[in-house]
């Protein structure tokens, strides 16, 4: 081989090596801090490398068939490499906001009409190119440009012209290499698919499993060809699977061996403190004569209430803390959301069901193709209305809230929409209450949303109501804050997004002050608050806020170190509380709470459904699966996006413990060393439980699960 061809082969070798290495910036936890990866094995690593090599080979030789001149071939490979680098960058940003891998089959994520928000996220992402060194994923393209420049100079000093026909110019050979690449690609995809269907049946993590075991480029190549890698029809859902999970029974024994029923007594709820006016032995129905306002809180992480660190003291969120003192607080509360984010939270709270995690049911819903037993249907004797400060189409709520959940009305906010009779656009219906938090904000202010809620309440007459206001701020990337900043980088060294998140405190304070004001105007009403999901701030920032050191290593309990697993648990830990005000008595301007106390046991969004059913004595023969949040019953919470499991004893990274059966520091964080239930056996129970729940959701089986 002559010297000229050697230099061209080096260019091709760089194309392969750099683009394969670049995939690890998405698929490995050390290089992608937002991702929790599967345990890597030599076989799957080899399969992944071969898969990526196969697709790069197909791309290479298809280009060689199209372009016969060396110069055009090199330019082609540079362009392709930059496109692949852009894919790596985009996937990195996606994992930042969703902690999992993108799938072509979930393009519904981009249906939400949120241009202003999208531009904010795009600008924030572009900042990361420089500020957080994500420019490194474009090193392959930059390297090829540098080497191409060198080759141009080299050839200019020789008699050989770079534009002449050169290496691998025999087209049948190029075509053969394309075929070989396709065979390798299909083979590695087949290995991945067989492995996934036998080893990992959790829907939400198929894309992550795919890019790790089949190769990132190879996985998306297969999706582009229409491969769905689906095990949907392997086993049909069997209604008998769900009998033992059903908690809508006179008596049942849970996974911990505890015996409870759908009738909760005061003796089974030791943390509940009731005022003498409602002091019943039986807690079912104690709120049945009250109106319900269920308030969805956007992006509230529980650590904002942690005063142990050097920054968030008792003066941070004082109004909220005063409200919590008059409430029953779920102090160990977790989100269950998957890719659907806020919509998944609504789904879990309103139906008591886990989202599958890999899709957005709100956008998949059409033509009545799901039937779920939702709270508005159970409040059949009440006026039920949901309210949100964004456009009708956001998360398809205009369809889902009325057709799937059964709300009587859904009010939204769209200043750009033309007025029409009987409008549900709050911009016209509540035309005197249409202010945003800032001039450039695309959303209604959440303070105005509370005023909408009061306006609806005022029209109820003698009828009881179930109102569901859905707040939207603070929303990532935490723009549109109308108040002065409490912190600057001189006070606390944080990433810009995190700093904006902390500085939303004044806005949240104004929201809770407005809530207290509005609550004085609503009589005989109980309030249930819950947060949809966490903030997604980086681990180092959380450690700084809490006054800890950040470590990706040990997960042992250490008061001075925030481990990786502790951080992940904190990111899905949110807040929920129940406020039942006494209309006849105030304390410091806030109505005294008739039901107080703190629940320190694990609870999550799916538990609120059952809790509301039993507190309001709603009648249903449908199965339900959560616990009553007030009870002393133990339970678990599943993060549908990553299949991590939280209990009172440990936090489990499901994908890692399931495949290794190793109680290693990277697989499990032990909270209580004296745990009774073996974590490996417990995970197998939850693994099967989640698989069956996903099957029921996908096959619309829940409507048939009845006593």
Coordinates of N, CA and C in Angstrom, one line a residue, residues 465-655:
X465 N -68.1 20.9 44.7 CA -67.2 21.0 43.5 C -66.0 20.1 43.8
X466 N -65.4 19.7 42.7 CA -64.1 19.1 42.7 C -63.3 19.9 41.6
X467 N -62.4 20.8 42.1 CA -61.6 21.7 41.2 C -60.1 21.2 41.2
X468 N -59.6 21.3 40.0 CA -58.2 20.8 39.8 C -57.3 21.9 39.1
X469 N -56.8 22.9 39.8 CA -55.9 23.9 39.2 C -54.5 23.3 39.1
X470 N -54.0 23.4 37.9 CA -52.7 22.9 37.5 C -51.7 24.0 37.3
X471 N -50.7 24.2 38.2 CA -49.8 25.3 38.1 C -48.7 24.9 37.1
X472 N -48.0 26.0 36.6 CA -47.0 25.7 35.6 C -45.6 26.4 35.9
X473 N -45.5 27.0 37.0 CA -44.2 27.6 37.3 C -43.8 27.2 38.8
X474 N -42.5 27.0 39.0 CA -41.4 27.2 38.1 C -41.2 26.0 37.1
X475 N -41.1 26.4 35.9 CA -41.0 25.4 34.8 C -39.6 25.5 34.2
X476 N -38.9 24.3 34.1 CA -37.6 24.3 33.5 C -37.6 25.1 32.1
X477 N -36.6 25.9 31.8 CA -35.4 26.2 32.6 C -35.5 27.4 33.6
X478 N -36.7 27.5 34.2 CA -36.9 28.4 35.3 C -36.8 29.9 34.9
X479 N -37.4 30.3 33.8 CA -37.4 31.7 33.4 C -38.7 32.3 33.9
X480 N -38.9 33.6 33.5 CA -40.2 34.3 33.8 C -40.4 34.5 35.3
X481 N -39.4 34.8 36.0 CA -39.6 35.0 37.4 C -39.7 36.6 37.6
X482 N -40.8 37.1 38.2 CA -41.0 38.5 38.3 C -40.3 39.2 39.5
X483 N -39.7 38.4 40.3 CA -39.2 38.9 41.6 C -37.6 39.1 41.6
X484 N -37.1 39.9 42.5 CA -35.7 40.0 42.7 C -35.1 38.7 43.1
X485 N -33.8 38.5 42.7 CA -33.1 37.3 43.1 C -32.7 37.3 44.6
X486 N -32.9 36.2 45.2 CA -32.5 36.1 46.6 C -31.0 35.8 46.7
X487 N -30.5 34.9 45.7 CA -29.1 34.5 45.7 C -28.5 34.9 44.4
X488 N -27.2 35.2 44.4 CA -26.3 35.4 43.3 C -25.2 34.4 43.3
X489 N -24.4 34.3 42.3 CA -23.2 33.4 42.3 C -22.2 33.8 43.3
X490 N -22.2 35.1 43.8 CA -21.3 35.5 44.8 C -21.8 34.9 46.2
X491 N -23.1 34.6 46.3 CA -23.6 34.0 47.5 C -23.4 32.5 47.5
X492 N -23.6 31.9 46.3 CA -23.6 30.4 46.2 C -23.2 30.0 44.8
X493 N -22.2 29.2 44.7 CA -21.7 28.9 43.4 C -22.4 27.7 42.8
X494 N -23.4 28.0 41.9 CA -24.3 27.1 41.3 C -24.4 27.3 39.8
X495 N -24.8 26.3 39.0 CA -25.1 26.5 37.6 C -26.3 27.5 37.5
X496 N -26.3 28.2 36.4 CA -27.3 29.2 36.2 C -28.7 28.7 36.4
X497 N -29.0 27.5 35.8 CA -30.4 27.0 35.9 C -30.8 26.7 37.4
X498 N -29.8 26.1 38.1 CA -30.1 25.9 39.5 C -30.3 27.2 40.3
X499 N -29.5 28.2 40.0 CA -29.7 29.4 40.7 C -31.1 30.0 40.5
X500 N -31.5 30.0 39.2 CA -32.8 30.5 38.9 C -33.9 29.7 39.6
X501 N -33.7 28.4 39.8 CA -34.7 27.5 40.5 C -34.8 28.0 41.9
X502 N -33.7 28.2 42.6 CA -33.7 28.6 44.0 C -34.3 30.0 44.1
X503 N -34.1 30.8 43.1 CA -34.6 32.2 43.2 C -36.1 32.3 42.9
X504 N -36.7 31.2 42.6 CA -38.2 31.2 42.4 C -38.9 31.3 43.8
X505 N -38.1 31.3 44.9 CA -38.7 31.3 46.2 C -39.7 32.4 46.4
X506 N -39.4 33.6 46.0 CA -40.3 34.8 46.2 C -41.6 34.6 45.4
X507 N -41.5 34.0 44.2 CA -42.7 33.7 43.4 C -43.6 32.7 44.1
X508 N -42.9 31.6 44.6 CA -43.7 30.6 45.4 C -44.3 31.2 46.6
X509 N -43.6 32.0 47.3 CA -44.2 32.7 48.5 C -45.4 33.5 48.1
X510 N -45.3 34.2 47.0 CA -46.5 35.0 46.6 C -47.7 34.1 46.2
X511 N -47.4 32.9 45.7 CA -48.4 31.9 45.4 C -49.1 31.4 46.6
X512 N -48.4 31.1 47.6 CA -49.0 30.6 48.9 C -49.7 31.7 49.6
X513 N -49.2 32.9 49.6 CA -49.9 34.0 50.2 C -51.3 34.2 49.5
X514 N -51.2 34.1 48.1 CA -52.5 34.2 47.4 C -53.4 33.1 47.7
X515 N -52.8 31.9 47.9 CA -53.7 30.7 48.2 C -54.4 31.0 49.5
X516 N -53.7 31.4 50.5 CA -54.3 31.7 51.8 C -55.4 32.7 51.7
X517 N -55.1 33.7 50.9 CA -56.2 34.8 50.7 C -57.4 34.1 50.1
X518 N -57.2 33.3 49.0 CA -58.3 32.7 48.3 C -59.0 31.7 49.2
X519 N -58.3 30.9 50.1 CA -58.9 29.9 50.9 C -59.8 30.5 51.9
X520 N -59.6 31.8 52.3 CA -60.6 32.5 53.2 C -61.9 32.7 52.5
X521 N -62.0 32.6 51.2 CA -63.2 32.9 50.4 C -63.9 31.6 50.1
X522 N -63.3 30.4 50.3 CA -63.9 29.2 50.0 C -64.2 28.4 51.2
X523 N -65.5 28.2 51.5 CA -66.0 27.6 52.7 C -66.1 26.1 52.5
X524 N -66.0 25.3 53.6 CA -66.2 23.9 53.6 C -65.4 23.2 52.5
X525 N -64.1 23.5 52.5 CA -63.3 22.9 51.4 C -62.0 22.3 51.9
X526 N -61.7 21.2 51.4 CA -60.4 20.5 51.7 C -59.5 20.6 50.5
X527 N -58.2 20.7 50.8 CA -57.2 20.9 49.7 C -56.1 19.8 49.8
X528 N -55.9 19.3 48.6 CA -54.8 18.3 48.5 C -53.8 18.8 47.5
X529 N -52.6 19.0 48.0 CA -51.5 19.5 47.2 C -50.5 18.4 46.8
X530 N -50.0 18.4 45.6 CA -48.9 17.4 45.3 C -48.0 18.0 44.2
X531 N -46.8 17.7 44.2 CA -45.8 18.2 43.2 C -45.7 17.1 42.1
X532 N -45.6 17.5 40.9 CA -45.5 16.6 39.8 C -44.2 15.8 39.7
X533 N -43.1 16.6 39.8 CA -41.8 16.0 39.6 C -40.7 16.9 40.1
X534 N -39.5 16.5 40.1 CA -38.4 17.3 40.7 C -37.8 18.3 39.7
X535 N -36.7 18.9 40.1 CA -36.1 20.0 39.3 C -35.0 19.5 38.3
X536 N -34.4 18.4 38.6 CA -33.4 17.9 37.7 C -32.0 18.7 37.8
X537 N -31.8 19.3 38.9 CA -30.5 20.1 39.0 C -29.4 19.1 39.2
X538 N -28.1 19.5 38.9 CA -27.0 18.6 39.0 C -26.7 18.2 40.4
X539 N -26.0 17.0 40.5 CA -25.6 16.5 41.8 C -24.7 17.4 42.6
X540 N -23.7 18.0 41.9 CA -22.8 18.9 42.6 C -23.5 20.1 43.2
X541 N -24.5 20.6 42.5 CA -25.3 21.7 42.9 C -26.1 21.4 44.2
X542 N -26.7 20.2 44.1 CA -27.5 19.8 45.3 C -26.6 19.6 46.5
X543 N -25.5 19.1 46.3 CA -24.5 18.9 47.4 C -24.1 20.3 48.0
X544 N -23.9 21.2 47.1 CA -23.5 22.6 47.6 C -24.7 23.2 48.4
X545 N -25.9 23.1 47.9 CA -27.1 23.6 48.6 C -27.2 23.0 50.0
X546 N -26.9 21.7 50.1 CA -27.1 21.0 51.4 C -25.9 21.1 52.2
X547 N -24.8 21.7 51.7 CA -23.6 21.8 52.5 C -22.8 20.5 52.6
X548 N -22.9 19.7 51.6 CA -22.2 18.4 51.6 C -21.2 18.3 50.5
X549 N -20.4 17.3 50.5 CA -19.5 16.9 49.5 C -20.2 16.0 48.5
X550 N -19.9 16.1 47.2 CA -20.5 15.3 46.2 C -19.6 14.1 45.8
X551 N -20.2 12.9 45.8 CA -19.4 11.7 45.5 C -20.2 10.8 44.5
X552 N -19.5 10.3 43.5 CA -20.1 9.3 42.6 C -19.8 7.9 43.1
X553 N -19.1 7.8 44.2 CA -18.7 6.5 44.7 C -19.6 6.0 45.8
X554 N -19.1 5.9 47.0 CA -19.8 5.3 48.1 C -21.3 5.7 48.3
X555 N -22.1 4.7 48.6 CA -23.5 5.0 48.9 C -23.8 4.7 50.4
X556 N -22.7 4.5 51.2 CA -22.9 4.3 52.6 C -23.4 5.6 53.2
X557 N -24.1 5.4 54.3 CA -24.7 6.6 55.0 C -23.5 7.4 55.6
X558 N -23.4 8.6 55.1 CA -22.4 9.5 55.6 C -22.9 10.9 55.6
X559 N -22.9 11.5 56.8 CA -23.6 12.8 56.9 C -22.9 13.9 56.1
X560 N -21.7 13.7 55.7 CA -21.0 14.7 55.0 C -20.9 14.6 53.5
X561 N -21.4 13.4 53.0 CA -21.2 13.1 51.6 C -22.6 12.8 50.9
X562 N -22.8 13.4 49.8 CA -24.0 13.1 49.0 C -23.6 12.1 47.9
X563 N -24.0 10.9 48.0 CA -23.6 9.9 47.0 C -24.5 10.0 45.8
X564 N -24.1 9.3 44.7 CA -24.9 9.3 43.5 C -26.3 8.8 43.7
X565 N -26.5 7.7 44.5 CA -27.8 7.1 44.7 C -28.7 8.0 45.6
X566 N -28.0 8.6 46.6 CA -28.8 9.5 47.4 C -29.3 10.7 46.6
X567 N -28.5 11.2 45.7 CA -28.8 12.3 44.8 C -30.0 11.9 44.0
X568 N -30.0 10.7 43.4 CA -31.1 10.3 42.5 C -32.4 10.2 43.3
X569 N -32.3 9.7 44.5 CA -33.5 9.6 45.3 C -34.0 11.0 45.6
X570 N -33.2 11.9 45.9 CA -33.6 13.3 46.2 C -34.3 13.9 45.0
X571 N -33.8 13.6 43.8 CA -34.4 14.2 42.6 C -35.8 13.8 42.3
X572 N -36.2 12.6 42.8 CA -37.6 12.1 42.6 C -38.4 12.3 43.9
X573 N -37.8 12.9 44.9 CA -38.6 13.2 46.1 C -39.2 14.5 46.1
X574 N -40.5 14.6 46.2 CA -41.3 15.8 46.0 C -42.0 16.1 47.3
X575 N -43.2 16.6 47.2 CA -44.0 17.0 48.4 C -45.5 16.8 48.1
X576 N -46.2 16.4 49.1 CA -47.7 16.4 49.0 C -48.2 16.6 50.5
X577 N -49.3 17.3 50.5 CA -49.9 17.6 51.9 C -51.4 17.8 51.7
X578 N -52.1 17.6 52.8 CA -53.6 17.7 52.8 C -53.9 18.8 53.9
X579 N -54.6 19.8 53.4 CA -55.0 21.0 54.3 C -56.5 21.0 54.4
X580 N -57.0 20.8 55.6 CA -58.4 20.8 55.9 C -58.7 22.0 56.9
X581 N -58.9 23.2 56.4 CA -59.0 24.4 57.2 C -60.3 24.4 58.1
X582 N -60.2 25.0 59.2 CA -61.3 25.3 60.1 C -61.9 26.6 59.7
X583 N -63.1 26.7 59.2 CA -63.6 28.0 58.7 C -64.0 28.9 59.9
X584 N -63.9 28.4 61.1 CA -64.3 29.3 62.2 C -63.1 29.8 63.0
X585 N -61.9 29.4 62.6 CA -60.7 29.8 63.5 C -59.5 30.1 62.6
X586 N -58.8 31.1 63.0 CA -57.5 31.5 62.3 C -56.4 31.5 63.3
X587 N -55.2 31.3 62.7 CA -53.9 31.5 63.4 C -53.0 32.3 62.5
X588 N -52.6 33.5 62.9 CA -51.7 34.3 62.1 C -52.2 34.5 60.7
X589 N -53.5 34.7 60.5 CA -54.0 34.9 59.2 C -54.3 33.7 58.4
X590 N -53.9 32.5 58.9 CA -54.1 31.3 58.2 C -55.1 30.4 59.0
X591 N -56.1 29.9 58.3 CA -57.1 29.1 59.0 C -56.4 27.9 59.6
X592 N -56.8 27.6 60.8 CA -56.3 26.5 61.6 C -56.7 25.2 60.9
X593 N -55.7 24.2 60.8 CA -56.0 22.9 60.2 C -56.7 22.0 61.1
X594 N -57.7 21.3 60.6 CA -58.4 20.3 61.4 C -57.8 18.9 61.3
X595 N -56.9 18.7 60.4 CA -56.2 17.4 60.3 C -54.7 17.7 60.1
X596 N -53.8 17.4 61.0 CA -52.4 17.7 61.0 C -51.6 16.4 61.2
X597 N -50.3 16.5 61.2 CA -49.4 15.4 61.4 C -48.4 15.3 60.2
X598 N -47.5 14.3 60.4 CA -46.5 14.1 59.4 C -46.3 12.6 59.1
X599 N -46.4 12.3 57.9 CA -46.3 10.9 57.4 C -44.8 10.7 56.9
X600 N -44.0 9.9 57.7 CA -42.6 9.7 57.3 C -42.4 8.5 56.4
X601 N -43.5 7.7 56.3 CA -43.3 6.5 55.5 C -43.4 6.8 54.0
X602 N -42.8 6.0 53.1 CA -42.8 6.2 51.7 C -44.2 6.3 51.2
X603 N -44.5 7.3 50.4 CA -45.8 7.5 49.7 C -45.4 8.1 48.3
X604 N -46.4 7.9 47.4 CA -46.2 8.4 46.0 C -47.5 8.8 45.4
X605 N -47.4 9.3 44.2 CA -48.6 9.9 43.5 C -49.7 8.9 43.4
X606 N -49.4 7.6 43.1 CA -50.5 6.6 42.9 C -51.3 6.4 44.2
X607 N -50.7 6.8 45.4 CA -51.4 6.6 46.7 C -52.4 7.6 46.9
X608 N -52.3 8.8 46.3 CA -53.3 9.9 46.5 C -54.7 9.5 46.0
X609 N -54.7 8.7 44.9 CA -56.0 8.3 44.4 C -56.8 7.6 45.4
X610 N -56.3 6.5 46.0 CA -57.0 5.8 47.0 C -57.3 6.6 48.2
X611 N -56.3 7.5 48.6 CA -56.5 8.3 49.8 C -57.7 9.2 49.7
X612 N -57.9 9.8 48.5 CA -59.0 10.7 48.2 C -60.3 9.9 48.2
X613 N -60.3 8.7 47.6 CA -61.5 7.9 47.5 C -62.0 7.6 48.9
X614 N -61.1 7.2 49.8 CA -61.5 6.8 51.1 C -61.8 8.0 52.0
X615 N -61.1 9.1 51.9 CA -61.4 10.2 52.8 C -62.8 10.8 52.4
X616 N -63.1 10.8 51.1 CA -64.4 11.3 50.6 C -65.5 10.3 50.5
X617 N -65.2 9.0 50.9 CA -66.1 7.9 50.9 C -66.7 7.8 49.5
X618 N -65.9 7.8 48.5 CA -66.4 7.6 47.1 C -66.6 6.1 46.9
X619 N -67.6 5.7 46.1 CA -68.0 4.3 45.9 C -67.5 3.8 44.6
X620 N -66.7 2.8 44.6 CA -66.2 2.2 43.4 C -65.9 0.7 43.6
X621 N -66.2 -0.1 42.6 CA -65.9 -1.6 42.7 C -64.7 -1.9 41.9
X622 N -64.0 -0.9 41.3 CA -62.8 -1.1 40.6 C -61.6 -1.4 41.5
X623 N -60.7 -2.2 41.1 CA -59.5 -2.5 41.8 C -58.8 -1.2 42.0
X624 N -58.1 -1.0 43.2 CA -57.1 0.0 43.3 C -55.9 -0.6 44.0
X625 N -54.7 0.1 43.8 CA -53.5 -0.6 44.2 C -52.6 0.1 45.2
X626 N -52.8 1.4 45.4 CA -52.0 2.1 46.3 C -52.4 1.9 47.7
X627 N -51.7 2.6 48.6 CA -52.1 2.6 50.1 C -52.8 3.9 50.4
X628 N -53.5 3.9 51.5 CA -54.0 5.1 52.0 C -52.9 5.9 52.6
X629 N -52.6 7.1 52.2 CA -51.4 7.8 52.6 C -51.4 8.1 54.1
X630 N -52.6 8.1 54.8 CA -52.6 8.4 56.2 C -52.3 7.2 57.1
X631 N -52.3 6.0 56.5 CA -52.2 4.8 57.2 C -50.7 4.5 57.6
X632 N -50.6 3.5 58.5 CA -49.2 3.0 58.9 C -48.7 1.9 58.0
X633 N -49.4 1.7 56.9 CA -49.0 0.6 56.0 C -47.8 0.9 55.2
X634 N -46.9 0.0 55.1 CA -45.7 0.2 54.3 C -46.0 -0.1 52.8
X635 N -45.2 0.6 52.0 CA -45.4 0.4 50.6 C -44.1 0.8 49.9
X636 N -44.1 0.9 48.6 CA -43.0 1.3 47.8 C -43.4 2.3 46.7
X637 N -42.4 2.9 46.1 CA -42.7 3.8 45.0 C -41.8 3.5 43.8
X638 N -42.3 3.5 42.6 CA -41.5 3.2 41.4 C -41.3 4.5 40.6
X639 N -40.1 4.8 40.2 CA -39.9 5.9 39.3 C -40.0 5.2 37.9
X640 N -41.1 5.6 37.2 CA -41.5 4.9 36.0 C -40.5 5.2 34.9
X641 N -39.7 6.3 35.0 CA -38.8 6.6 33.9 C -37.5 5.8 33.9
X642 N -37.1 5.5 35.1 CA -35.8 4.7 35.2 C -35.9 3.4 36.0
X643 N -37.1 3.0 36.4 CA -37.3 1.8 37.2 C -36.4 1.8 38.4
X644 N -36.3 2.8 39.1 CA -35.7 2.8 40.4 C -36.9 2.6 41.4
X645 N -36.6 2.0 42.6 CA -37.6 1.7 43.5 C -37.2 2.2 44.9
X646 N -38.2 2.9 45.5 CA -37.9 3.5 46.8 C -38.8 2.8 47.9
X647 N -38.1 2.4 49.0 CA -38.9 1.9 50.1 C -38.4 2.6 51.4
X648 N -38.9 2.3 52.5 CA -38.4 2.9 53.7 C -37.1 2.3 54.2
X649 N -36.7 1.2 53.5 CA -35.4 0.5 53.9 C -34.3 0.7 52.9
X650 N -34.6 0.9 51.7 CA -33.5 1.0 50.7 C -34.1 1.7 49.4
X651 N -33.1 2.2 48.6 CA -33.4 2.7 47.3 C -32.6 1.9 46.3
X652 N -33.3 1.3 45.3 CA -32.8 0.3 44.4 C -32.7 0.8 43.0
X653 N -31.6 0.7 42.4 CA -31.5 0.9 40.9 C -31.9 -0.4 40.3
X654 N -33.1 -0.5 39.8 CA -33.7 -1.8 39.4 C -32.9 -2.5 38.3
X655 N -32.5 -1.7 37.3 CA -31.9 -2.4 36.2 C -30.5 -3.0 36.5

